[in-house]
PDB file of C-alpha atoms in Angstrom:
ATOM      1  CA  MET A  75     -17.680  68.588 145.168  1.00 74.00           C
ATOM      2  CA  LYS A  76     -14.027  69.598 144.997  1.00 69.00           C
ATOM      3  CA  ILE A  77     -12.674  72.380 147.182  1.00 75.00           C
ATOM      4  CA  ASP A  78      -9.067  73.527 147.358  1.00 71.00           C
ATOM      5  CA  PHE A  79      -9.067  74.831 150.900  1.00 76.00           C
ATOM      6  CA  ASN A  80      -7.475  78.187 151.646  1.00 76.00           C
ATOM      7  CA  ALA A  81      -6.083  78.595 155.155  1.00 80.00           C
ATOM      8  CA  SER A  82      -6.992  82.288 155.296  1.00 84.00           C
ATOM      9  CA  LYS A  83     -10.762  81.686 155.276  1.00 89.00           C
ATOM     10  CA  PRO A  84     -12.925  79.433 157.467  1.00 93.00           C
ATOM     11  CA  ILE A  85     -13.775  76.121 155.810  1.00 93.00           C
ATOM     12  CA  TYR A  86     -17.534  76.541 156.271  1.00 95.00           C
ATOM     13  CA  GLU A  87     -17.353  79.829 154.309  1.00 94.00           C
ATOM     14  CA  GLN A  88     -15.402  78.100 151.549  1.00 94.00           C
ATOM     15  CA  VAL A  89     -18.104  75.425 151.361  1.00 95.00           C
ATOM     16  CA  ILE A  90     -20.769  78.131 151.017  1.00 95.00           C
ATOM     17  CA  ASP A  91     -18.725  79.888 148.334  1.00 93.00           C
ATOM     18  CA  GLU A  92     -18.345  76.667 146.367  1.00 93.00           C
ATOM     19  CA  ILE A  93     -22.082  75.967 146.502  1.00 94.00           C
ATOM     20  CA  LYS A  94     -22.759  79.531 145.330  1.00 93.00           C
ATOM     21  CA  LYS A  95     -20.338  79.036 142.423  1.00 91.00           C
ATOM     22  CA  GLN A  96     -22.096  75.820 141.455  1.00 92.00           C
ATOM     23  CA  ILE A  97     -25.420  77.657 141.507  1.00 91.00           C
ATOM     24  CA  ALA A  98     -24.004  80.507 139.392  1.00 88.00           C
ATOM     25  CA  ARG A  99     -22.625  78.000 136.850  1.00 88.00           C
ATOM     26  CA  GLY A 100     -25.962  76.192 136.707  1.00 88.00           C
ATOM     27  CA  GLU A 101     -24.547  72.965 138.146  1.00 92.00           C
ATOM     28  CA  ILE A 102     -27.011  73.248 141.030  1.00 92.00           C
ATOM     29  CA  ARG A 103     -30.470  74.629 140.260  1.00 91.00           C
ATOM     30  CA  PRO A 104     -33.219  76.134 142.396  1.00 91.00           C
ATOM     31  CA  GLY A 105     -35.109  73.306 144.084  1.00 93.00           C
ATOM     32  CA  ASP A 106     -32.198  70.858 143.874  1.00 95.00           C
ATOM     33  CA  LYS A 107     -31.452  68.752 146.930  1.00 96.00           C
ATOM     34  CA  LEU A 108     -28.018  69.137 148.461  1.00 97.00           C
ATOM     35  CA  PRO A 109     -26.109  66.120 149.759  1.00 96.00           C
ATOM     36  CA  SER A 110     -26.749  65.273 153.383  1.00 95.00           C
ATOM     37  CA  GLN A 111     -24.389  66.939 155.809  1.00 95.00           C
ATOM     38  CA  ARG A 112     -22.670  63.626 156.551  1.00 95.00           C
ATOM     39  CA  GLU A 113     -22.306  62.774 152.848  1.00 96.00           C
ATOM     40  CA  LEU A 114     -20.777  66.134 152.001  1.00 96.00           C
ATOM     41  CA  ALA A 115     -18.456  66.037 155.023  1.00 96.00           C
ATOM     42  CA  LYS A 116     -17.212  62.607 153.966  1.00 95.00           C
ATOM     43  CA  ASP A 117     -16.920  63.665 150.318  1.00 94.00           C
ATOM     44  CA  ILE A 118     -14.733  66.708 151.000  1.00 93.00           C
ATOM     45  CA  GLN A 119     -13.112  65.219 154.105  1.00 92.00           C
ATOM     46  CA  VAL A 120     -14.089  67.758 156.734  1.00 94.00           C
ATOM     47  CA  ASN A 121     -15.763  67.523 160.117  1.00 94.00           C
ATOM     48  CA  PRO A 122     -19.572  67.109 159.856  1.00 95.00           C
ATOM     49  CA  ASN A 123     -19.948  70.056 162.262  1.00 96.00           C
ATOM     50  CA  THR A 124     -18.298  72.261 159.629  1.00 96.00           C
ATOM     51  CA  ILE A 125     -20.907  71.270 157.054  1.00 96.00           C
ATOM     52  CA  GLN A 126     -23.667  71.711 159.617  1.00 97.00           C
ATOM     53  CA  ARG A 127     -22.454  75.279 160.163  1.00 97.00           C
ATOM     54  CA  ALA A 128     -22.305  75.932 156.406  1.00 97.00           C
ATOM     55  CA  TYR A 129     -25.871  74.673 155.919  1.00 97.00           C
ATOM     56  CA  ARG A 130     -27.092  76.702 158.897  1.00 97.00           C
ATOM     57  CA  GLU A 131     -25.424  79.851 157.528  1.00 97.00           C
ATOM     58  CA  MET A 132     -26.963  79.233 154.101  1.00 96.00           C
ATOM     59  CA  GLU A 133     -30.377  78.990 155.753  1.00 95.00           C
ATOM     60  CA  ILE A 134     -29.768  82.320 157.477  1.00 95.00           C
ATOM     61  CA  LEU A 135     -28.772  83.777 154.091  1.00 92.00           C
ATOM     62  CA  ASP A 136     -32.064  82.411 152.718  1.00 90.00           C
ATOM     63  CA  LEU A 137     -30.136  80.391 150.143  1.00 93.00           C
ATOM     64  CA  VAL A 138     -31.413  76.980 151.230  1.00 95.00           C
ATOM     65  CA  GLU A 139     -34.333  75.514 153.105  1.00 94.00           C
ATOM     66  CA  THR A 140     -34.409  72.347 155.144  1.00 93.00           C
ATOM     67  CA  LYS A 141     -37.477  70.176 154.799  1.00 93.00           C
ATOM     68  CA  ARG A 142     -37.810  67.948 157.819  1.00 91.00           C
ATOM     69  CA  GLY A 143     -37.157  64.331 156.920  1.00 92.00           C
ATOM     70  CA  ARG A 144     -36.419  65.170 153.273  1.00 95.00           C
ATOM     71  CA  GLY A 145     -33.159  67.135 153.324  1.00 95.00           C
ATOM     72  CA  THR A 146     -31.778  70.519 152.421  1.00 96.00           C
ATOM     73  CA  PHE A 147     -32.750  72.170 149.153  1.00 96.00           C
ATOM     74  CA  ILE A 148     -31.642  75.233 147.210  1.00 95.00           C
ATOM     75  CA  LYS A 149     -34.341  77.887 147.577  1.00 93.00           C
ATOM     76  CA  ASP A 150     -36.602  77.862 144.546  1.00 90.00           C
ATOM     77  CA  ASP A 151     -36.398  81.624 144.097  1.00 88.00           C
ATOM     78  CA  ASP A 152     -34.930  83.298 141.015  1.00 85.00           C
ATOM     79  CA  LYS A 153     -34.233  86.491 142.998  1.00 86.00           C
ATOM     80  CA  VAL A 154     -31.858  84.557 145.254  1.00 83.00           C
ATOM     81  CA  ILE A 155     -29.982  83.184 142.233  1.00 83.00           C
ATOM     82  CA  LYS A 156     -29.733  86.623 140.601  1.00 87.00           C
ATOM     83  CA  GLU A 157     -28.408  88.085 143.851  1.00 88.00           C
ATOM     84  CA  ILE A 158     -25.757  85.350 144.098  1.00 88.00           C
ATOM     85  CA  ASN A 159     -24.624  86.068 140.537  1.00 89.00           C
ATOM     86  CA  LYS A 160     -24.500  89.801 141.266  1.00 91.00           C
ATOM     87  CA  GLN A 161     -22.486  89.289 144.476  1.00 89.00           C
ATOM     88  CA  MET A 162     -20.041  86.945 142.756  1.00 89.00           C
ATOM     89  CA  ALA A 163     -19.552  89.354 139.844  1.00 92.00           C
ATOM     90  CA  HIS A 164     -18.931  92.216 142.272  1.00 94.00           C
ATOM     91  CA  THR A 165     -16.355  90.160 144.187  1.00 91.00           C
ATOM     92  CA  ALA A 166     -14.585  89.117 140.976  1.00 91.00           C
ATOM     93  CA  VAL A 167     -14.400  92.713 139.751  1.00 94.00           C
ATOM     94  CA  GLN A 168     -13.086  93.910 143.123  1.00 95.00           C
ATOM     95  CA  LYS A 169     -10.361  91.250 143.138  1.00 94.00           C
ATOM     96  CA  PHE A 170      -9.407  92.057 139.555  1.00 95.00           C
ATOM     97  CA  ILE A 171      -9.158  95.791 140.206  1.00 95.00           C
ATOM     98  CA  ASP A 172      -7.226  95.257 143.446  1.00 96.00           C
ATOM     99  CA  GLU A 173      -4.739  93.005 141.647  1.00 96.00           C
ATOM    100  CA  MET A 174      -4.314  95.379 138.704  1.00 96.00           C
ATOM    101  CA  VAL A 175      -3.764  98.360 141.010  1.00 96.00           C
ATOM    102  CA  SER A 176      -1.287  96.346 143.119  1.00 96.00           C
ATOM    103  CA  ILE A 177       0.878  95.735 140.041  1.00 96.00           C
ATOM    104  CA  GLY A 178       0.836  99.397 139.135  1.00 96.00           C
ATOM    105  CA  PHE A 179      -1.991  99.932 136.641  1.00 96.00           C
ATOM    106  CA  GLU A 180      -4.027 103.139 136.649  1.00 95.00           C
ATOM    107  CA  LYS A 181      -7.781 103.282 136.034  1.00 95.00           C
ATOM    108  CA  GLU A 182      -7.405 104.392 132.408  1.00 95.00           C
ATOM    109  CA  GLU A 183      -4.971 101.559 131.639  1.00 95.00           C
ATOM    110  CA  ILE A 184      -7.292  98.983 133.198  1.00 95.00           C
ATOM    111  CA  VAL A 185     -10.270 100.271 131.206  1.00 95.00           C
ATOM    112  CA  GLU A 186      -8.182 100.257 128.000  1.00 95.00           C
ATOM    113  CA  LEU A 187      -7.037  96.655 128.596  1.00 94.00           C
ATOM    114  CA  LEU A 188     -10.600  95.523 129.278  1.00 93.00           C
ATOM    115  CA  THR A 189     -11.926  97.297 126.191  1.00 94.00           C
ATOM    116  CA  LYS A 190      -9.283  95.693 123.975  1.00 93.00           C
ATOM    117  CA  GLU A 191      -9.988  92.255 125.437  1.00 93.00           C
ATOM    118  CA  PHE A 192     -13.733  92.617 124.855  1.00 89.00           C
ATOM    119  CA  GLU A 193     -13.115  93.698 121.252  1.00 91.00           C
ATOM    120  CA  ARG A 194     -10.783  90.733 120.703  1.00 91.00           C
ATOM    121  CA  ARG A 195     -13.373  88.320 122.084  1.00 88.00           C
ATOM    122  CA  ILE A 196     -16.162  89.768 119.955  1.00 87.00           C
ATOM    123  CA  LYS A 197     -14.039  89.245 116.838  1.00 85.00           C
ATOM    124  CA  ASN A 198     -13.304  85.623 117.837  1.00 80.00           C
ATOM    125  CA  ASP A 199     -16.913  84.684 118.682  1.00 73.00           C
TER     126      ASP A 199
END
């Protein structure tokens, strides 16, 4: 796992976000086993307590389940995966709109740009 850490957000949250992205991209599937906390901490060079917190938070979010003696697994629940995709899409749209508004675009201009881009992509596919 590769994470480019951002100082404005806690590392454990960035770990959770990266795992969610991997799930959304299909790199990690429901039922897949995650690396042990020590392995992941060593891999991304963070304190094992940080990974422990990330795994604990993911359990609270009902994203993973820990099976005693076997490890931590992505919940085998399609609803969880759909919700992750929905949340990530919502966040991406919010960031996009915020950025476009910050550089001076109005709603109509944003919609027009998106429409043109979709049309261009349809022609190229």
